């Protein structure tokens, strides 16, 4: 019958290289916190007409629900001639608790083919980004790094609550690194977007 997809906000949506769109988390009707996963892969016939498709249920996040996280598709190369793996990386978010809001700085990988979540544990002794929500996140394939910029560390309307830091997670090294741009950095912000610039015609190398 397919999985139902309820209305929500402050969720994440990514589309993998295999064309699978993933919706995860968020809030329903302003109060219900979600940790579900819904997937859909649109299909077309030989004439280019859209075929009927349905949402399917994925494994929920095996942790407390949260909203305001950021996500990016994270294609992983195949081994020994096997096809690569589609993965979604999710970082941060917050949830409401009795004494206020709890902010997260966890990095999770959702592996589409295996329908499994993995909590990434960076090398011990290394730094990691402060907890946040409403930040932006993008994966750069050329350097195999996930970048996180900005966001908000508290709900209070204070200048120090809005972040303007840039972090890179080096996937192969399993560690975070705070970046220090040599040029003028963007203003601190939240509820923004982030993408990779590969030139006017998309053929440049961002590395």
PDB file of C-alpha atoms in Angstrom:
ATOM      1  CA  UNK A   1       0.000   0.000   0.000  1.00  0.00           C
ATOM      2  CA  UNK A   2       2.971   2.305   0.381  1.00  0.00           C
ATOM      3  CA  UNK A   3       4.020   4.394   3.352  1.00  0.00           C
ATOM      4  CA  UNK A   4       2.049   7.506   4.263  1.00  0.00           C
ATOM      5  CA  UNK A   5       3.872  10.836   4.344  1.00  0.00           C
ATOM      6  CA  UNK A   6       2.467  13.316   6.846  1.00  0.00           C
ATOM      7  CA  UNK A   7       2.912  17.067   6.638  1.00  0.00           C
ATOM      8  CA  UNK A   8       6.008  18.415   8.372  1.00  0.00           C
ATOM      9  CA  UNK A   9       8.530  21.222   8.623  1.00  0.00           C
ATOM     10  CA  UNK A  10      12.197  21.571   9.652  1.00  0.00           C
ATOM     11  CA  UNK A  11      12.918  18.163   8.075  1.00  0.00           C
ATOM     12  CA  UNK A  12      15.633  17.091   5.652  1.00  0.00           C
ATOM     13  CA  UNK A  13      15.276  15.958   2.025  1.00  0.00           C
ATOM     14  CA  UNK A  14      18.011  14.548  -0.220  1.00  0.00           C
ATOM     15  CA  UNK A  15      18.077  12.734  -3.566  1.00  0.00           C
ATOM     16  CA  UNK A  16      20.772  10.100  -4.067  1.00  0.00           C
ATOM     17  CA  UNK A  17      22.720   9.468  -7.260  1.00  0.00           C
ATOM     18  CA  UNK A  18      20.413   6.498  -7.889  1.00  0.00           C
ATOM     19  CA  UNK A  19      17.424   8.845  -7.943  1.00  0.00           C
ATOM     20  CA  UNK A  20      15.999   7.874  -4.552  1.00  0.00           C
ATOM     21  CA  UNK A  21      14.475  10.807  -2.663  1.00  0.00           C
ATOM     22  CA  UNK A  22      14.661  10.524   1.138  1.00  0.00           C
ATOM     23  CA  UNK A  23      12.584  12.511   3.627  1.00  0.00           C
ATOM     24  CA  UNK A  24      13.598  12.353   7.278  1.00  0.00           C
ATOM     25  CA  UNK A  25      12.535  13.873  10.577  1.00  0.00           C
ATOM     26  CA  UNK A  26      11.073  17.289  11.269  1.00  0.00           C
ATOM     27  CA  UNK A  27       7.960  18.397  13.152  1.00  0.00           C
ATOM     28  CA  UNK A  28       4.302  17.633  12.480  1.00  0.00           C
ATOM     29  CA  UNK A  29       1.679  20.281  13.293  1.00  0.00           C
ATOM     30  CA  UNK A  30       4.160  22.274  15.326  1.00  0.00           C
ATOM     31  CA  UNK A  31       4.626  19.840  18.206  1.00  0.00           C
ATOM     32  CA  UNK A  32       5.023  16.202  17.139  1.00  0.00           C
ATOM     33  CA  UNK A  33       8.714  15.385  16.719  1.00  0.00           C
ATOM     34  CA  UNK A  34       9.502  12.862  13.963  1.00  0.00           C
ATOM     35  CA  UNK A  35      12.372  10.453  13.375  1.00  0.00           C
ATOM     36  CA  UNK A  36      10.923   8.510  10.460  1.00  0.00           C
ATOM     37  CA  UNK A  37      12.391   7.809   7.022  1.00  0.00           C
ATOM     38  CA  UNK A  38      10.343   7.806   3.815  1.00  0.00           C
ATOM     39  CA  UNK A  39      11.779   6.958   0.399  1.00  0.00           C
ATOM     40  CA  UNK A  40      10.506   7.215  -3.166  1.00  0.00           C
ATOM     41  CA  UNK A  41      12.054   6.643  -6.587  1.00  0.00           C
ATOM     42  CA  UNK A  42      10.099   8.207  -9.444  1.00  0.00           C
ATOM     43  CA  UNK A  43       9.911   6.107 -12.607  1.00  0.00           C
ATOM     44  CA  UNK A  44       9.070   6.847 -16.261  1.00  0.00           C
ATOM     45  CA  UNK A  45       8.058   4.653 -19.157  1.00  0.00           C
ATOM     46  CA  UNK A  46       9.683   4.467 -22.610  1.00  0.00           C
ATOM     47  CA  UNK A  47       7.652   7.479 -23.738  1.00  0.00           C
ATOM     48  CA  UNK A  48       8.836   9.603 -20.826  1.00  0.00           C
ATOM     49  CA  UNK A  49       5.542   9.474 -18.954  1.00  0.00           C
ATOM     50  CA  UNK A  50       5.577   9.290 -15.175  1.00  0.00           C
ATOM     51  CA  UNK A  51       4.610   5.915 -13.747  1.00  0.00           C
ATOM     52  CA  UNK A  52       2.668   5.481 -10.495  1.00  0.00           C
ATOM     53  CA  UNK A  53       5.058   5.311  -7.556  1.00  0.00           C
ATOM     54  CA  UNK A  54       4.592   5.020  -3.806  1.00  0.00           C
ATOM     55  CA  UNK A  55       6.498   6.072  -0.741  1.00  0.00           C
ATOM     56  CA  UNK A  56       8.089   3.250   1.206  1.00  0.00           C
ATOM     57  CA  UNK A  57       9.087   3.096   4.841  1.00  0.00           C
ATOM     58  CA  UNK A  58      12.739   3.119   5.865  1.00  0.00           C
ATOM     59  CA  UNK A  59      14.294   2.350   9.227  1.00  0.00           C
ATOM     60  CA  UNK A  60      13.695   5.237  11.676  1.00  0.00           C
ATOM     61  CA  UNK A  61      16.604   7.002  13.316  1.00  0.00           C
ATOM     62  CA  UNK A  62      17.602   4.786  16.292  1.00  0.00           C
ATOM     63  CA  UNK A  63      17.814   7.772  18.633  1.00  0.00           C
ATOM     64  CA  UNK A  64      15.622  10.542  20.010  1.00  0.00           C
ATOM     65  CA  UNK A  65      13.806  12.476  17.314  1.00  0.00           C
ATOM     66  CA  UNK A  66      14.948  15.960  16.315  1.00  0.00           C
ATOM     67  CA  UNK A  67      14.261  18.707  13.820  1.00  0.00           C
ATOM     68  CA  UNK A  68      16.265  21.450  12.173  1.00  0.00           C
ATOM     69  CA  UNK A  69      19.075  19.087  11.161  1.00  0.00           C
ATOM     70  CA  UNK A  70      20.913  19.280   7.828  1.00  0.00           C
ATOM     71  CA  UNK A  71      21.636  16.484   5.376  1.00  0.00           C
ATOM     72  CA  UNK A  72      23.518  15.710   2.183  1.00  0.00           C
ATOM     73  CA  UNK A  73      23.757  12.702  -0.135  1.00  0.00           C
ATOM     74  CA  UNK A  74      27.019  10.834   0.389  1.00  0.00           C
ATOM     75  CA  UNK A  75      27.763   8.374  -2.450  1.00  0.00           C
ATOM     76  CA  UNK A  76      30.283   5.746  -1.446  1.00  0.00           C
ATOM     77  CA  UNK A  77      32.429   3.882  -4.002  1.00  0.00           C
ATOM     78  CA  UNK A  78      31.936   0.174  -4.555  1.00  0.00           C
ATOM     79  CA  UNK A  79      34.562  -2.414  -3.669  1.00  0.00           C
ATOM     80  CA  UNK A  80      35.878  -5.328  -5.728  1.00  0.00           C
ATOM     81  CA  UNK A  81      33.823  -4.385  -8.767  1.00  0.00           C
ATOM     82  CA  UNK A  82      30.571  -4.089  -6.825  1.00  0.00           C
ATOM     83  CA  UNK A  83      28.146  -1.206  -7.218  1.00  0.00           C
ATOM     84  CA  UNK A  84      28.578   1.758  -4.915  1.00  0.00           C
ATOM     85  CA  UNK A  85      26.386   2.491  -1.927  1.00  0.00           C
ATOM     86  CA  UNK A  86      23.913   5.332  -1.500  1.00  0.00           C
ATOM     87  CA  UNK A  87      24.171   7.055   1.866  1.00  0.00           C
ATOM     88  CA  UNK A  88      22.572  10.116   3.464  1.00  0.00           C
ATOM     89  CA  UNK A  89      24.616  12.046   6.022  1.00  0.00           C
ATOM     90  CA  UNK A  90      22.645  13.913   8.719  1.00  0.00           C
ATOM     91  CA  UNK A  91      24.152  16.339  11.239  1.00  0.00           C
ATOM     92  CA  UNK A  92      22.781  18.320  14.180  1.00  0.00           C
ATOM     93  CA  UNK A  93      19.232  19.332  14.995  1.00  0.00           C
ATOM     94  CA  UNK A  94      17.363  19.912  18.243  1.00  0.00           C
ATOM     95  CA  UNK A  95      14.443  18.597  20.291  1.00  0.00           C
ATOM     96  CA  UNK A  96      12.251  20.132  22.958  1.00  0.00           C
ATOM     97  CA  UNK A  97      12.686  18.920  26.513  1.00  0.00           C
ATOM     98  CA  UNK A  98      11.193  19.943  29.856  1.00  0.00           C
ATOM     99  CA  UNK A  99      13.968  22.451  30.575  1.00  0.00           C
ATOM    100  CA  UNK A 100      14.196  23.905  27.087  1.00  0.00           C
ATOM    101  CA  UNK A 101      15.754  22.672  23.870  1.00  0.00           C
ATOM    102  CA  UNK A 102      18.544  20.134  23.508  1.00  0.00           C
ATOM    103  CA  UNK A 103      20.875  20.702  20.554  1.00  0.00           C
ATOM    104  CA  UNK A 104      22.855  17.929  18.855  1.00  0.00           C
ATOM    105  CA  UNK A 105      26.232  17.669  17.159  1.00  0.00           C
ATOM    106  CA  UNK A 106      25.950  14.026  16.143  1.00  0.00           C
ATOM    107  CA  UNK A 107      26.749  12.850  12.625  1.00  0.00           C
ATOM    108  CA  UNK A 108      24.642   9.958  11.351  1.00  0.00           C
ATOM    109  CA  UNK A 109      24.878   7.988   8.108  1.00  0.00           C
ATOM    110  CA  UNK A 110      21.752   6.344   6.698  1.00  0.00           C
ATOM    111  CA  UNK A 111      22.698   3.547   4.281  1.00  0.00           C
ATOM    112  CA  UNK A 112      19.901   3.218   1.745  1.00  0.00           C
ATOM    113  CA  UNK A 113      20.542  -0.276   0.376  1.00  0.00           C
ATOM    114  CA  UNK A 114      21.058  -1.792   3.827  1.00  0.00           C
ATOM    115  CA  UNK A 115      18.275   0.359   5.363  1.00  0.00           C
ATOM    116  CA  UNK A 116      20.506   0.940   8.377  1.00  0.00           C
ATOM    117  CA  UNK A 117      21.694   3.914  10.418  1.00  0.00           C
ATOM    118  CA  UNK A 118      25.271   4.380  11.617  1.00  0.00           C
ATOM    119  CA  UNK A 119      26.332   6.825  14.323  1.00  0.00           C
ATOM    120  CA  UNK A 120      29.686   8.188  13.204  1.00  0.00           C
ATOM    121  CA  UNK A 121      32.216   8.361  16.013  1.00  0.00           C
ATOM    122  CA  UNK A 122      35.113  10.656  15.065  1.00  0.00           C
ATOM    123  CA  UNK A 123      38.631   9.820  16.192  1.00  0.00           C
ATOM    124  CA  UNK A 124      39.030  10.288  19.920  1.00  0.00           C
ATOM    125  CA  UNK A 125      40.806  13.439  20.969  1.00  0.00           C
ATOM    126  CA  UNK A 126      39.708  15.400  17.892  1.00  0.00           C
ATOM    127  CA  UNK A 127      37.443  18.424  17.931  1.00  0.00           C
ATOM    128  CA  UNK A 128      33.946  18.530  16.493  1.00  0.00           C
ATOM    129  CA  UNK A 129      31.452  21.294  15.652  1.00  0.00           C
ATOM    130  CA  UNK A 130      29.320  22.740  18.446  1.00  0.00           C
ATOM    131  CA  UNK A 131      25.721  21.514  18.566  1.00  0.00           C
ATOM    132  CA  UNK A 132      23.336  23.467  16.323  1.00  0.00           C
ATOM    133  CA  UNK A 133      20.194  23.530  14.207  1.00  0.00           C
ATOM    134  CA  UNK A 134      19.063  25.266  11.001  1.00  0.00           C
ATOM    135  CA  UNK A 135      22.569  25.096   9.519  1.00  0.00           C
ATOM    136  CA  UNK A 136      23.635  24.132   5.981  1.00  0.00           C
ATOM    137  CA  UNK A 137      25.570  21.076   4.851  1.00  0.00           C
ATOM    138  CA  UNK A 138      27.071  19.805   1.584  1.00  0.00           C
ATOM    139  CA  UNK A 139      29.315  16.980   0.387  1.00  0.00           C
ATOM    140  CA  UNK A 140      32.244  17.647  -1.979  1.00  0.00           C
ATOM    141  CA  UNK A 141      33.085  14.462  -3.858  1.00  0.00           C
ATOM    142  CA  UNK A 142      36.412  15.713  -5.194  1.00  0.00           C
ATOM    143  CA  UNK A 143      37.867  15.950  -1.683  1.00  0.00           C
ATOM    144  CA  UNK A 144      35.559  13.426   0.033  1.00  0.00           C
ATOM    145  CA  UNK A 145      34.573  15.982   2.671  1.00  0.00           C
ATOM    146  CA  UNK A 146      31.315  17.078   4.267  1.00  0.00           C
ATOM    147  CA  UNK A 147      31.080  20.800   4.985  1.00  0.00           C
ATOM    148  CA  UNK A 148      28.847  22.382   7.644  1.00  0.00           C
ATOM    149  CA  UNK A 149      28.341  26.142   7.926  1.00  0.00           C
ATOM    150  CA  UNK A 150      26.466  28.366  10.342  1.00  0.00           C
ATOM    151  CA  UNK A 151      23.249  27.590  12.166  1.00  0.00           C
ATOM    152  CA  UNK A 152      21.983  28.422  15.609  1.00  0.00           C
ATOM    153  CA  UNK A 153      23.168  27.142  18.984  1.00  0.00           C
ATOM    154  CA  UNK A 154      20.243  28.429  21.060  1.00  0.00           C
ATOM    155  CA  UNK A 155      16.708  29.670  20.519  1.00  0.00           C
ATOM    156  CA  UNK A 156      17.354  32.925  22.362  1.00  0.00           C
ATOM    157  CA  UNK A 157      17.420  35.959  20.094  1.00  0.00           C
ATOM    158  CA  UNK A 158      21.000  36.850  20.866  1.00  0.00           C
ATOM    159  CA  UNK A 159      23.862  37.631  18.535  1.00  0.00           C
ATOM    160  CA  UNK A 160      26.050  34.903  20.017  1.00  0.00           C
ATOM    161  CA  UNK A 161      23.389  32.283  19.299  1.00  0.00           C
ATOM    162  CA  UNK A 162      23.882  32.616  15.534  1.00  0.00           C
ATOM    163  CA  UNK A 163      26.933  30.807  14.188  1.00  0.00           C
ATOM    164  CA  UNK A 164      29.326  31.696  11.388  1.00  0.00           C
ATOM    165  CA  UNK A 165      31.820  28.847  11.587  1.00  0.00           C
ATOM    166  CA  UNK A 166      32.803  26.437   8.809  1.00  0.00           C
ATOM    167  CA  UNK A 167      33.694  22.808   9.517  1.00  0.00           C
ATOM    168  CA  UNK A 168      34.841  19.977   7.269  1.00  0.00           C
ATOM    169  CA  UNK A 169      34.388  16.297   8.074  1.00  0.00           C
ATOM    170  CA  UNK A 170      37.083  14.276   6.344  1.00  0.00           C
ATOM    171  CA  UNK A 171      35.287  11.021   5.611  1.00  0.00           C
ATOM    172  CA  UNK A 172      38.350   8.836   5.030  1.00  0.00           C
ATOM    173  CA  UNK A 173      40.157  10.211   8.085  1.00  0.00           C
ATOM    174  CA  UNK A 174      37.019  10.128  10.252  1.00  0.00           C
ATOM    175  CA  UNK A 175      37.670  13.517  11.819  1.00  0.00           C
ATOM    176  CA  UNK A 176      36.341  17.071  11.884  1.00  0.00           C
ATOM    177  CA  UNK A 177      38.464  20.088  11.046  1.00  0.00           C
ATOM    178  CA  UNK A 178      37.499  23.708  11.650  1.00  0.00           C
ATOM    179  CA  UNK A 179      38.296  25.771   8.578  1.00  0.00           C
ATOM    180  CA  UNK A 180      39.897  29.218   8.778  1.00  0.00           C
ATOM    181  CA  UNK A 181      39.259  31.052   5.488  1.00  0.00           C
ATOM    182  CA  UNK A 182      41.996  33.438   4.428  1.00  0.00           C
ATOM    183  CA  UNK A 183      39.458  35.800   2.872  1.00  0.00           C
ATOM    184  CA  UNK A 184      36.511  37.620   4.420  1.00  0.00           C
ATOM    185  CA  UNK A 185      33.982  35.085   5.689  1.00  0.00           C
ATOM    186  CA  UNK A 186      30.183  35.301   5.251  1.00  0.00           C
ATOM    187  CA  UNK A 187      28.118  36.809   8.032  1.00  0.00           C
ATOM    188  CA  UNK A 188      26.800  34.453  10.688  1.00  0.00           C
ATOM    189  CA  UNK A 189      23.380  33.056   9.726  1.00  0.00           C
ATOM    190  CA  UNK A 190      20.819  30.270  10.008  1.00  0.00           C
ATOM    191  CA  UNK A 191      17.999  28.915   7.793  1.00  0.00           C
ATOM    192  CA  UNK A 192      20.263  29.255   4.746  1.00  0.00           C
ATOM    193  CA  UNK A 193      21.369  26.911   1.956  1.00  0.00           C
ATOM    194  CA  UNK A 194      24.750  25.672   0.741  1.00  0.00           C
ATOM    195  CA  UNK A 195      25.936  24.068  -2.504  1.00  0.00           C
ATOM    196  CA  UNK A 196      29.052  23.209  -4.508  1.00  0.00           C
ATOM    197  CA  UNK A 197      30.164  25.594  -7.292  1.00  0.00           C
ATOM    198  CA  UNK A 198      31.697  23.768 -10.247  1.00  0.00           C
ATOM    199  CA  UNK A 199      31.855  26.633 -12.702  1.00  0.00           C
ATOM    200  CA  UNK A 200      29.325  28.151 -15.095  1.00  0.00           C
ATOM    201  CA  UNK A 201      28.853  24.905 -17.010  1.00  0.00           C
ATOM    202  CA  UNK A 202      29.338  22.555 -14.060  1.00  0.00           C
ATOM    203  CA  UNK A 203      32.649  21.202 -15.308  1.00  0.00           C
ATOM    204  CA  UNK A 204      35.006  22.906 -12.882  1.00  0.00           C
ATOM    205  CA  UNK A 205      36.769  21.285  -9.938  1.00  0.00           C
ATOM    206  CA  UNK A 206      35.827  22.880  -6.571  1.00  0.00           C
ATOM    207  CA  UNK A 207      38.962  21.414  -5.005  1.00  0.00           C
TER     208      UNK A 207
END
